[in-house]
Amino acid sequence: MNKKIFVCEPYLNGNETKYVMDAVSTGWISSSGAYVTKFEEAFSGYCGVKHGIAVCNGTVALHLALAALGIGKGDEVIIPSFTMIATAFAVCYVGAMPVFVDADKDTWNIDVNKIEEKITPRTKAIIPVHVFGNPCDMDAITEIAKKHNLFIVEDAAEAHGATYKGRKVGSFSEVACFSFFANKNVTTGEGGMCVTDDDNYAKLCRYYKNVCFNPDGPRDYLHNDIGFNYRMSNIHAAIGLAQTEKADEYKKMRMNNHALYKKYLEGVDGVVFQKDEKDSENVGWMNTIVLDTDKYGRTRDELIVQLKENGVDTRLLFKSMSIQPALKKYGCDCSGKYPVTDWLSENGFYLPSASNLPEEDIKGICDIIKDFAR
């Protein structure tokens, strides 16, 4: 190919400049500006829940959610072994212990059939991650959580607008968490949000994110609890509001990209796509394939080199939580076997996935993959 195609670029095609310039020209650039509230209301409404609490990134959103739920030292939280390490780090931040569950071979989400075997008297919550925009089996997870009296904290960082049985992700848990990093379907550059239907959890999230200033009284600089400075700026929120206004449009673009990759790679032996969760709408945040080397005839790494030589940027997938040195040092039980996670990590990678990626580029990328097959 004659040009560089990056793995993902932000698509800013709405009122971003208008809203940011308004924030700058009026001097409201900190976390006190009106765009923060407007963004919180717009995005939580988009998810179908009452409250949104804007924060500075998706990782701290997870930390804030766990803190608001009272999870701490001595507690255990079940997470997928196949996830971005931020999911595990957030559990560590509150002093709790991450406990890993392998991925499902088809959907690549947490294997719901293996969750209960990891539950102990210390388990307090499950964090399902909607991997690559594919909603988890929330009926099964909700049933398990109710049976064992556990909280659910959705990690929806990759799944803006995805639906499960007609409901948006983010509406199935006590608190759900989103990221607005530059590669997300809805972006603020850097940013995140907790969303919840629970008035008390929303109040606690707002309390802790603002260094535990008294939310109901004057700012007297007396702090009763250890808090965090996790506020989002008005400038970032201005971008987020503009993005939320066009969230469904961007979602459709990502889903169309996903469909095009499947169309142009149909029938290529050894190219494996993620399967959609039943009764769900996968928003195709990242277009990911796994190579069956025996059928494709080349290794994942050989194909990545070939794509790079043709100007196509790619990214490797997450490494298993069970092999992370930081988590071993922290004291996590990393002795288990996670074969599906290992298979994904060793054989999978991202293809370019920007919302506005032209069809001709997708076709060109797929042609390289087809032509390189042995």
CSV table of C-alpha atoms in Angstrom, one decimal:
chain,number,residue,atom,x,y,z
A,1,MET,CA,0.0,0.0,0.0
A,2,ASN,CA,1.2,3.5,-0.7
A,3,LYS,CA,0.3,5.1,2.6
A,4,LYS,CA,0.6,4.5,6.3
A,5,ILE,CA,-2.6,3.1,8.0
A,6,PHE,CA,-2.5,3.5,11.7
A,7,VAL,CA,-4.2,1.0,14.0
A,8,CYS,CA,-6.7,3.7,15.2
A,9,GLU,CA,-7.1,7.4,15.0
A,10,PRO,CA,-9.7,9.6,16.7
A,11,TYR,CA,-12.6,10.8,14.5
A,12,LEU,CA,-13.7,14.4,15.5
A,13,ASN,CA,-16.5,15.3,13.2
A,14,GLY,CA,-19.0,17.2,15.3
A,15,ASN,CA,-19.0,20.2,17.7
A,16,GLU,CA,-15.7,19.5,19.3
A,17,THR,CA,-14.0,22.7,18.2
A,18,LYS,CA,-17.0,24.9,18.9
A,19,TYR,CA,-17.4,23.5,22.4
A,20,VAL,CA,-13.7,23.6,23.3
A,21,MET,CA,-13.4,27.2,22.0
A,22,ASP,CA,-16.4,28.2,24.1
A,23,ALA,CA,-14.8,26.7,27.2
A,24,VAL,CA,-11.5,28.4,26.5
A,25,SER,CA,-13.0,31.8,25.6
A,26,THR,CA,-15.1,31.9,28.7
A,27,GLY,CA,-12.2,30.8,30.9
A,28,TRP,CA,-14.0,27.7,32.2
A,29,ILE,CA,-11.1,25.2,31.6
A,30,SER,CA,-11.0,23.4,35.0
A,31,SER,CA,-13.4,20.8,36.3
A,32,SER,CA,-16.0,23.4,37.4
A,33,GLY,CA,-17.3,24.2,33.9
A,34,ALA,CA,-20.8,23.5,32.6
A,35,TYR,CA,-19.6,21.0,30.0
A,36,VAL,CA,-18.7,18.5,32.7
A,37,THR,CA,-22.3,18.3,33.9
A,38,LYS,CA,-23.6,18.4,30.3
A,39,PHE,CA,-21.3,15.5,29.3
A,40,GLU,CA,-22.2,13.4,32.4
A,41,GLU,CA,-25.9,13.9,31.7
A,42,ALA,CA,-25.6,13.1,28.0
A,43,PHE,CA,-23.5,10.0,28.3
A,44,SER,CA,-25.3,8.5,31.3
A,45,GLY,CA,-28.5,9.1,29.4
A,46,TYR,CA,-27.0,7.4,26.3
A,47,CYS,CA,-26.3,4.4,28.5
A,48,GLY,CA,-29.8,4.4,30.0
A,49,VAL,CA,-28.9,5.2,33.6
A,50,LYS,CA,-29.4,8.1,35.9
A,51,HIS,CA,-26.0,9.2,36.9
A,52,GLY,CA,-22.6,9.9,35.2
A,53,ILE,CA,-19.5,10.8,37.1
A,54,ALA,CA,-16.7,12.1,34.8
A,55,VAL,CA,-13.1,11.3,35.7
A,56,CYS,CA,-9.7,11.6,34.1
A,57,ASN,CA,-9.4,8.1,32.6
A,58,GLY,CA,-11.0,4.7,32.6
A,59,THR,CA,-8.6,3.1,35.0
A,60,VAL,CA,-9.5,5.5,37.8
A,61,ALA,CA,-13.1,5.0,37.0
A,62,LEU,CA,-12.7,1.4,38.0
A,63,HIS,CA,-10.8,2.3,41.1
A,64,LEU,CA,-13.5,4.9,42.0
A,65,ALA,CA,-16.3,2.3,41.5
A,66,LEU,CA,-14.6,-0.2,43.8
A,67,ALA,CA,-13.9,2.4,46.4
A,68,ALA,CA,-17.5,3.5,46.3
A,69,LEU,CA,-18.7,-0.1,46.8
A,70,GLY,CA,-16.5,-0.4,49.9
A,71,ILE,CA,-14.3,-3.1,48.5
A,72,GLY,CA,-10.9,-3.2,50.2
A,73,LYS,CA,-8.1,-5.2,51.9
A,74,GLY,CA,-9.0,-8.9,52.4
A,75,ASP,CA,-11.6,-8.9,49.6
A,76,GLU,CA,-11.4,-10.8,46.3
A,77,VAL,CA,-12.7,-9.6,42.9
A,78,ILE,CA,-13.1,-11.9,40.0
A,79,ILE,CA,-11.8,-10.6,36.7
A,80,PRO,CA,-11.1,-12.2,33.3
A,81,SER,CA,-7.5,-13.3,32.7
A,82,PHE,CA,-7.9,-11.8,29.2
A,83,THR,CA,-8.1,-8.1,29.7
A,84,MET,CA,-6.1,-4.9,29.8
A,85,ILE,CA,-4.1,-4.9,33.0
A,86,ALA,CA,-5.9,-1.7,34.2
A,87,THR,CA,-8.8,-4.0,35.3
A,88,ALA,CA,-6.5,-5.8,37.7
A,89,PHE,CA,-4.6,-2.7,38.8
A,90,ALA,CA,-7.9,-1.1,39.9
A,91,VAL,CA,-8.5,-4.0,42.2
A,92,CYS,CA,-5.0,-3.7,43.6
A,93,TYR,CA,-5.5,0.0,44.2
A,94,VAL,CA,-8.2,-0.7,46.8
A,95,GLY,CA,-6.1,-3.4,48.4
A,96,ALA,CA,-8.2,-6.3,47.2
A,97,MET,CA,-7.0,-9.4,45.3
A,98,PRO,CA,-7.8,-10.0,41.6
A,99,VAL,CA,-8.8,-13.6,40.9
A,100,PHE,CA,-8.6,-14.7,37.3
A,101,VAL,CA,-11.1,-16.6,35.1
A,102,ASP,CA,-10.2,-17.8,31.6
A,103,ALA,CA,-11.8,-16.5,28.4
A,104,ASP,CA,-14.5,-18.2,26.4
A,105,LYS,CA,-13.1,-19.7,23.2
A,106,ASP,CA,-15.8,-18.2,21.0
A,107,THR,CA,-16.7,-14.8,22.4
A,108,TRP,CA,-13.3,-14.1,24.1
A,109,ASN,CA,-15.2,-12.7,27.1
A,110,ILE,CA,-15.0,-14.1,30.6
A,111,ASP,CA,-16.1,-17.8,30.6
A,112,VAL,CA,-19.2,-17.7,32.7
A,113,ASN,CA,-19.1,-21.4,33.3
A,114,LYS,CA,-15.8,-21.0,35.2
A,115,ILE,CA,-16.7,-18.2,37.5
A,116,GLU,CA,-18.4,-20.0,40.3
A,117,GLU,CA,-15.4,-22.3,40.9
A,118,LYS,CA,-13.3,-19.2,41.7
A,119,ILE,CA,-15.8,-17.8,44.3
A,120,THR,CA,-14.7,-18.0,48.0
A,121,PRO,CA,-16.1,-16.4,51.2
A,122,ARG,CA,-13.8,-13.4,50.4
A,123,THR,CA,-15.3,-12.7,47.0
A,124,LYS,CA,-17.1,-9.4,46.9
A,125,ALA,CA,-17.5,-8.5,43.2
A,126,ILE,CA,-17.2,-9.6,39.6
A,127,ILE,CA,-15.8,-7.3,36.9
A,128,PRO,CA,-17.0,-8.5,33.5
A,129,VAL,CA,-15.1,-6.9,30.6
A,130,HIS,CA,-17.0,-6.4,27.3
A,131,VAL,CA,-13.9,-7.3,25.3
A,132,PHE,CA,-13.5,-5.4,22.0
A,133,GLY,CA,-17.1,-4.2,22.2
A,134,ASN,CA,-18.7,-7.6,22.5
A,135,PRO,CA,-21.1,-7.7,25.5
A,136,CYS,CA,-20.7,-10.4,28.1
A,137,ASP,CA,-23.4,-12.9,29.0
A,138,MET,CA,-25.0,-10.5,31.5
A,139,ASP,CA,-27.9,-12.8,32.4
A,140,ALA,CA,-25.6,-15.6,33.6
A,141,ILE,CA,-23.3,-13.1,35.4
A,142,THR,CA,-26.2,-11.4,37.1
A,143,GLU,CA,-27.6,-14.8,38.2
A,144,ILE,CA,-24.2,-15.8,39.7
A,145,ALA,CA,-23.9,-12.4,41.4
A,146,LYS,CA,-27.3,-12.6,43.0
A,147,LYS,CA,-26.8,-16.2,44.1
A,148,HIS,CA,-23.5,-15.3,45.9
A,149,ASN,CA,-24.5,-11.7,47.0
A,150,LEU,CA,-21.8,-10.1,44.8
A,151,PHE,CA,-21.4,-6.7,43.3
A,152,ILE,CA,-21.0,-6.3,39.5
A,153,VAL,CA,-18.8,-3.6,38.1
A,154,GLU,CA,-18.9,-3.6,34.3
A,155,ASP,CA,-15.7,-2.7,32.6
A,156,ALA,CA,-17.2,-1.2,29.5
A,157,ALA,CA,-14.1,0.7,28.4
A,158,GLU,CA,-14.3,-0.9,24.9
A,159,ALA,CA,-18.0,-1.1,24.4
A,160,HIS,CA,-19.7,2.3,24.1
A,161,GLY,CA,-23.2,1.8,22.8
A,162,ALA,CA,-23.1,-2.0,22.7
A,163,THR,CA,-26.3,-3.8,23.7
A,164,TYR,CA,-27.3,-7.0,25.3
A,165,LYS,CA,-30.9,-8.1,24.8
A,166,GLY,CA,-31.7,-4.6,23.8
A,167,ARG,CA,-30.1,-2.8,26.8
A,168,LYS,CA,-27.0,-0.8,26.6
A,169,VAL,CA,-23.9,-2.1,28.5
A,170,GLY,CA,-23.3,0.0,31.5
A,171,SER,CA,-26.9,-0.6,32.8
A,172,PHE,CA,-26.4,-4.1,34.2
A,173,SER,CA,-24.3,-3.4,37.3
A,174,GLU,CA,-24.1,-1.4,40.5
A,175,VAL,CA,-21.5,0.8,38.8
A,176,ALA,CA,-20.1,0.6,35.2
A,177,CYS,CA,-16.9,2.2,33.9
A,178,PHE,CA,-16.0,3.6,30.6
A,179,SER,CA,-12.8,4.9,29.0
A,180,PHE,CA,-12.6,7.8,26.5
A,181,PHE,CA,-9.0,7.2,25.4
A,182,ALA,CA,-8.3,8.5,21.8
A,183,ASN,CA,-8.9,5.1,20.2
A,184,LYS,CA,-12.4,4.6,21.7
A,185,ASN,CA,-15.6,4.9,19.8
A,186,VAL,CA,-16.4,7.9,22.0
A,187,THR,CA,-13.3,9.9,23.0
A,188,THR,CA,-12.1,12.8,25.0
A,189,GLY,CA,-8.4,12.1,24.4
A,190,GLU,CA,-8.0,11.1,28.0
A,191,GLY,CA,-10.9,10.5,30.2
A,192,GLY,CA,-13.4,8.1,31.8
A,193,MET,CA,-16.7,7.9,33.5
A,194,CYS,CA,-18.6,5.9,36.1
A,195,VAL,CA,-22.3,5.4,35.4
A,196,THR,CA,-24.9,4.1,37.9
A,197,ASP,CA,-28.6,4.1,38.7
A,198,ASP,CA,-27.9,4.1,42.4
A,199,ASP,CA,-28.1,7.6,44.1
A,200,ASN,CA,-25.9,6.6,47.0
A,201,TYR,CA,-23.1,5.1,44.8
A,202,ALA,CA,-23.2,8.2,42.6
A,203,LYS,CA,-22.8,10.4,45.6
A,204,LEU,CA,-19.9,8.4,46.9
A,205,CYS,CA,-18.2,8.4,43.5
A,206,ARG,CA,-18.5,12.2,43.4
A,207,TYR,CA,-17.2,12.5,47.0
A,208,TYR,CA,-14.1,10.3,46.5
A,209,LYS,CA,-13.2,11.7,43.1
A,210,ASN,CA,-13.0,15.2,44.5
A,211,VAL,CA,-10.5,14.5,47.4
A,212,CYS,CA,-13.5,13.9,49.7
A,213,PHE,CA,-14.6,17.5,50.0
A,214,ASN,CA,-18.0,17.6,51.8
A,215,PRO,CA,-20.5,17.4,48.9
A,216,ASP,CA,-23.3,18.9,51.0
A,217,GLY,CA,-21.6,21.8,52.8
A,218,PRO,CA,-19.0,24.6,52.5
A,219,ARG,CA,-15.5,23.8,51.4
A,220,ASP,CA,-14.0,24.0,54.9
A,221,TYR,CA,-10.9,21.9,54.0
A,222,LEU,CA,-11.6,19.2,56.6
A,223,HIS,CA,-11.5,15.8,55.0
A,224,ASN,CA,-13.0,12.8,56.8
A,225,ASP,CA,-11.7,10.1,54.3
A,226,ILE,CA,-8.8,9.5,51.9
A,227,GLY,CA,-10.0,10.8,48.5
A,228,PHE,CA,-8.6,11.0,45.0
A,229,ASN,CA,-8.2,13.9,42.6
A,230,TYR,CA,-9.8,12.2,39.6
A,231,ARG,CA,-11.7,15.2,38.1
A,232,MET,CA,-12.2,15.7,34.4
A,233,SER,CA,-11.5,19.1,32.9
A,234,ASN,CA,-14.2,21.2,31.2
A,235,ILE,CA,-12.2,21.1,28.0
A,236,HIS,CA,-12.1,17.3,27.9
A,237,ALA,CA,-15.8,17.2,28.7
A,238,ALA,CA,-16.5,19.6,25.9
A,239,ILE,CA,-15.0,17.1,23.5
A,240,GLY,CA,-16.9,14.3,25.1
A,241,LEU,CA,-20.3,16.1,24.8
A,242,ALA,CA,-19.7,16.6,21.1
A,243,GLN,CA,-18.7,13.0,20.7
A,244,THR,CA,-21.7,11.7,22.6
A,245,GLU,CA,-24.0,13.7,20.3
A,246,LYS,CA,-22.7,11.5,17.4
A,247,ALA,CA,-22.1,8.3,19.4
A,248,ASP,CA,-24.6,6.3,17.4
A,249,GLU,CA,-23.1,7.4,14.1
A,250,TYR,CA,-19.6,6.4,15.2
A,251,LYS,CA,-20.9,3.1,16.5
A,252,LYS,CA,-22.5,2.3,13.1
A,253,MET,CA,-19.2,3.2,11.4
A,254,ARG,CA,-17.2,0.8,13.6
A,255,MET,CA,-19.8,-1.9,13.1
A,256,ASN,CA,-19.6,-1.4,9.4
A,257,ASN,CA,-15.8,-1.7,9.5
A,258,HIS,CA,-16.2,-5.0,11.4
A,259,ALA,CA,-18.7,-6.3,8.8
A,260,LEU,CA,-16.3,-5.4,5.9
A,261,TYR,CA,-13.4,-7.2,7.5
A,262,LYS,CA,-15.5,-10.3,7.8
A,263,LYS,CA,-16.7,-9.9,4.2
A,264,TYR,CA,-13.3,-9.5,2.6
A,265,LEU,CA,-11.7,-12.2,4.8
A,266,GLU,CA,-14.5,-14.7,4.3
A,267,GLY,CA,-13.2,-18.1,3.3
A,268,VAL,CA,-9.5,-17.4,4.3
A,269,ASP,CA,-8.4,-20.6,6.1
A,270,GLY,CA,-6.9,-20.0,9.5
A,271,VAL,CA,-8.4,-16.5,10.1
A,272,VAL,CA,-10.6,-16.6,13.2
A,273,PHE,CA,-12.9,-13.8,14.3
A,274,GLN,CA,-14.5,-13.2,17.7
A,275,LYS,CA,-18.1,-14.6,17.8
A,276,ASP,CA,-20.8,-12.2,19.0
A,277,GLU,CA,-22.4,-13.0,22.3
A,278,LYS,CA,-26.0,-14.4,21.8
A,279,ASP,CA,-28.7,-11.7,21.7
A,280,SER,CA,-26.1,-8.9,21.7
A,281,GLU,CA,-24.8,-6.1,19.5
A,282,ASN,CA,-21.0,-6.1,19.2
A,283,VAL,CA,-19.9,-2.6,18.3
A,284,GLY,CA,-16.5,-3.7,16.9
A,285,TRP,CA,-14.3,-1.4,18.9
A,286,MET,CA,-11.2,-3.2,17.5
A,287,ASN,CA,-11.1,-5.5,14.5
A,288,THR,CA,-9.2,-8.5,15.9
A,289,ILE,CA,-8.2,-11.7,14.3
A,290,VAL,CA,-6.5,-14.8,15.6
A,291,LEU,CA,-4.4,-17.0,13.3
A,292,ASP,CA,-4.6,-20.7,13.2
A,293,THR,CA,-1.1,-21.2,11.9
A,294,ASP,CA,-1.6,-24.8,10.7
A,295,LYS,CA,-4.4,-23.7,8.4
A,296,TYR,CA,-3.1,-20.2,7.4
A,297,GLY,CA,0.4,-21.5,6.8
A,298,ARG,CA,2.1,-18.5,8.4
A,299,THR,CA,2.6,-17.3,11.9
A,300,ARG,CA,0.9,-14.3,13.5
A,301,ASP,CA,4.3,-12.5,13.8
A,302,GLU,CA,5.2,-13.2,10.1
A,303,LEU,CA,1.9,-11.6,9.0
A,304,ILE,CA,2.4,-8.6,11.2
A,305,VAL,CA,5.8,-8.0,9.6
A,306,GLN,CA,4.2,-8.4,6.1
A,307,LEU,CA,1.5,-5.8,7.0
A,308,LYS,CA,4.1,-3.4,8.4
A,309,GLU,CA,6.2,-3.6,5.3
A,310,ASN,CA,3.0,-2.5,3.4
A,311,GLY,CA,2.4,0.4,5.8
A,312,VAL,CA,-0.3,-1.3,7.9
A,313,ASP,CA,-0.1,-0.7,11.7
A,314,THR,CA,-1.1,-3.4,14.1
A,315,ARG,CA,-1.1,-4.2,17.8
A,316,LEU,CA,-0.7,-7.4,19.8
A,317,LEU,CA,-3.4,-8.5,22.2
A,318,PHE,CA,-3.4,-8.5,26.0
A,319,LYS,CA,-1.0,-10.9,27.8
A,320,SER,CA,-2.7,-13.1,30.4
A,321,MET,CA,-3.1,-11.6,33.9
A,322,SER,CA,-1.6,-14.8,35.2
A,323,ILE,CA,1.9,-14.1,33.8
A,324,GLN,CA,2.1,-10.4,34.8
A,325,PRO,CA,5.2,-9.8,37.0
A,326,ALA,CA,3.5,-6.9,38.8
A,327,LEU,CA,0.6,-9.1,39.8
A,328,LYS,CA,2.8,-11.9,40.9
A,329,LYS,CA,4.7,-9.5,43.1
A,330,TYR,CA,1.4,-8.2,44.5
A,331,GLY,CA,0.6,-11.8,45.6
A,332,CYS,CA,-2.0,-12.9,43.1
A,333,ASP,CA,-2.5,-16.6,42.6
A,334,CYS,CA,-1.0,-17.1,39.2
A,335,SER,CA,-0.7,-20.9,39.3
A,336,GLY,CA,-3.8,-21.7,37.3
A,337,LYS,CA,-4.0,-22.6,33.6
A,338,TYR,CA,-5.7,-20.2,31.1
A,339,PRO,CA,-5.4,-21.9,27.8
A,340,VAL,CA,-7.9,-19.7,25.8
A,341,THR,CA,-6.2,-16.5,27.1
A,342,ASP,CA,-2.8,-17.9,26.1
A,343,TRP,CA,-4.1,-18.9,22.6
A,344,LEU,CA,-5.5,-15.4,22.1
A,345,SER,CA,-2.3,-13.7,23.3
A,346,GLU,CA,0.0,-15.8,21.2
A,347,ASN,CA,-1.9,-15.8,18.0
A,348,GLY,CA,-4.1,-12.7,17.9
A,349,PHE,CA,-3.7,-9.0,16.9
A,350,TYR,CA,-5.6,-5.8,16.1
A,351,LEU,CA,-6.1,-4.6,12.6
A,352,PRO,CA,-6.7,-0.8,11.8
A,353,SER,CA,-10.1,0.2,13.2
A,354,ALA,CA,-10.6,3.9,13.1
A,355,SER,CA,-14.3,4.9,12.7
A,356,ASN,CA,-13.7,6.7,9.4
A,357,LEU,CA,-11.4,4.0,7.9
A,358,PRO,CA,-12.2,3.9,4.2
A,359,GLU,CA,-13.5,0.7,2.7
A,360,GLU,CA,-10.8,0.7,0.1
A,361,ASP,CA,-8.2,0.6,2.9
A,362,ILE,CA,-10.0,-2.3,4.6
A,363,LYS,CA,-10.1,-4.2,1.3
A,364,GLY,CA,-6.4,-3.5,0.7
A,365,ILE,CA,-5.5,-4.8,4.2
A,366,CYS,CA,-7.5,-7.9,3.6
A,367,ASP,CA,-5.9,-8.5,0.2
A,368,ILE,CA,-2.5,-8.5,1.9
A,369,ILE,CA,-3.7,-11.0,4.4
A,370,LYS,CA,-5.2,-13.2,1.7
A,371,ASP,CA,-2.2,-13.0,-0.6
A,372,PHE,CA,0.2,-13.8,2.2
A,373,ALA,CA,-1.5,-17.0,3.2
A,374,ARG,CA,0.5,-20.1,2.2
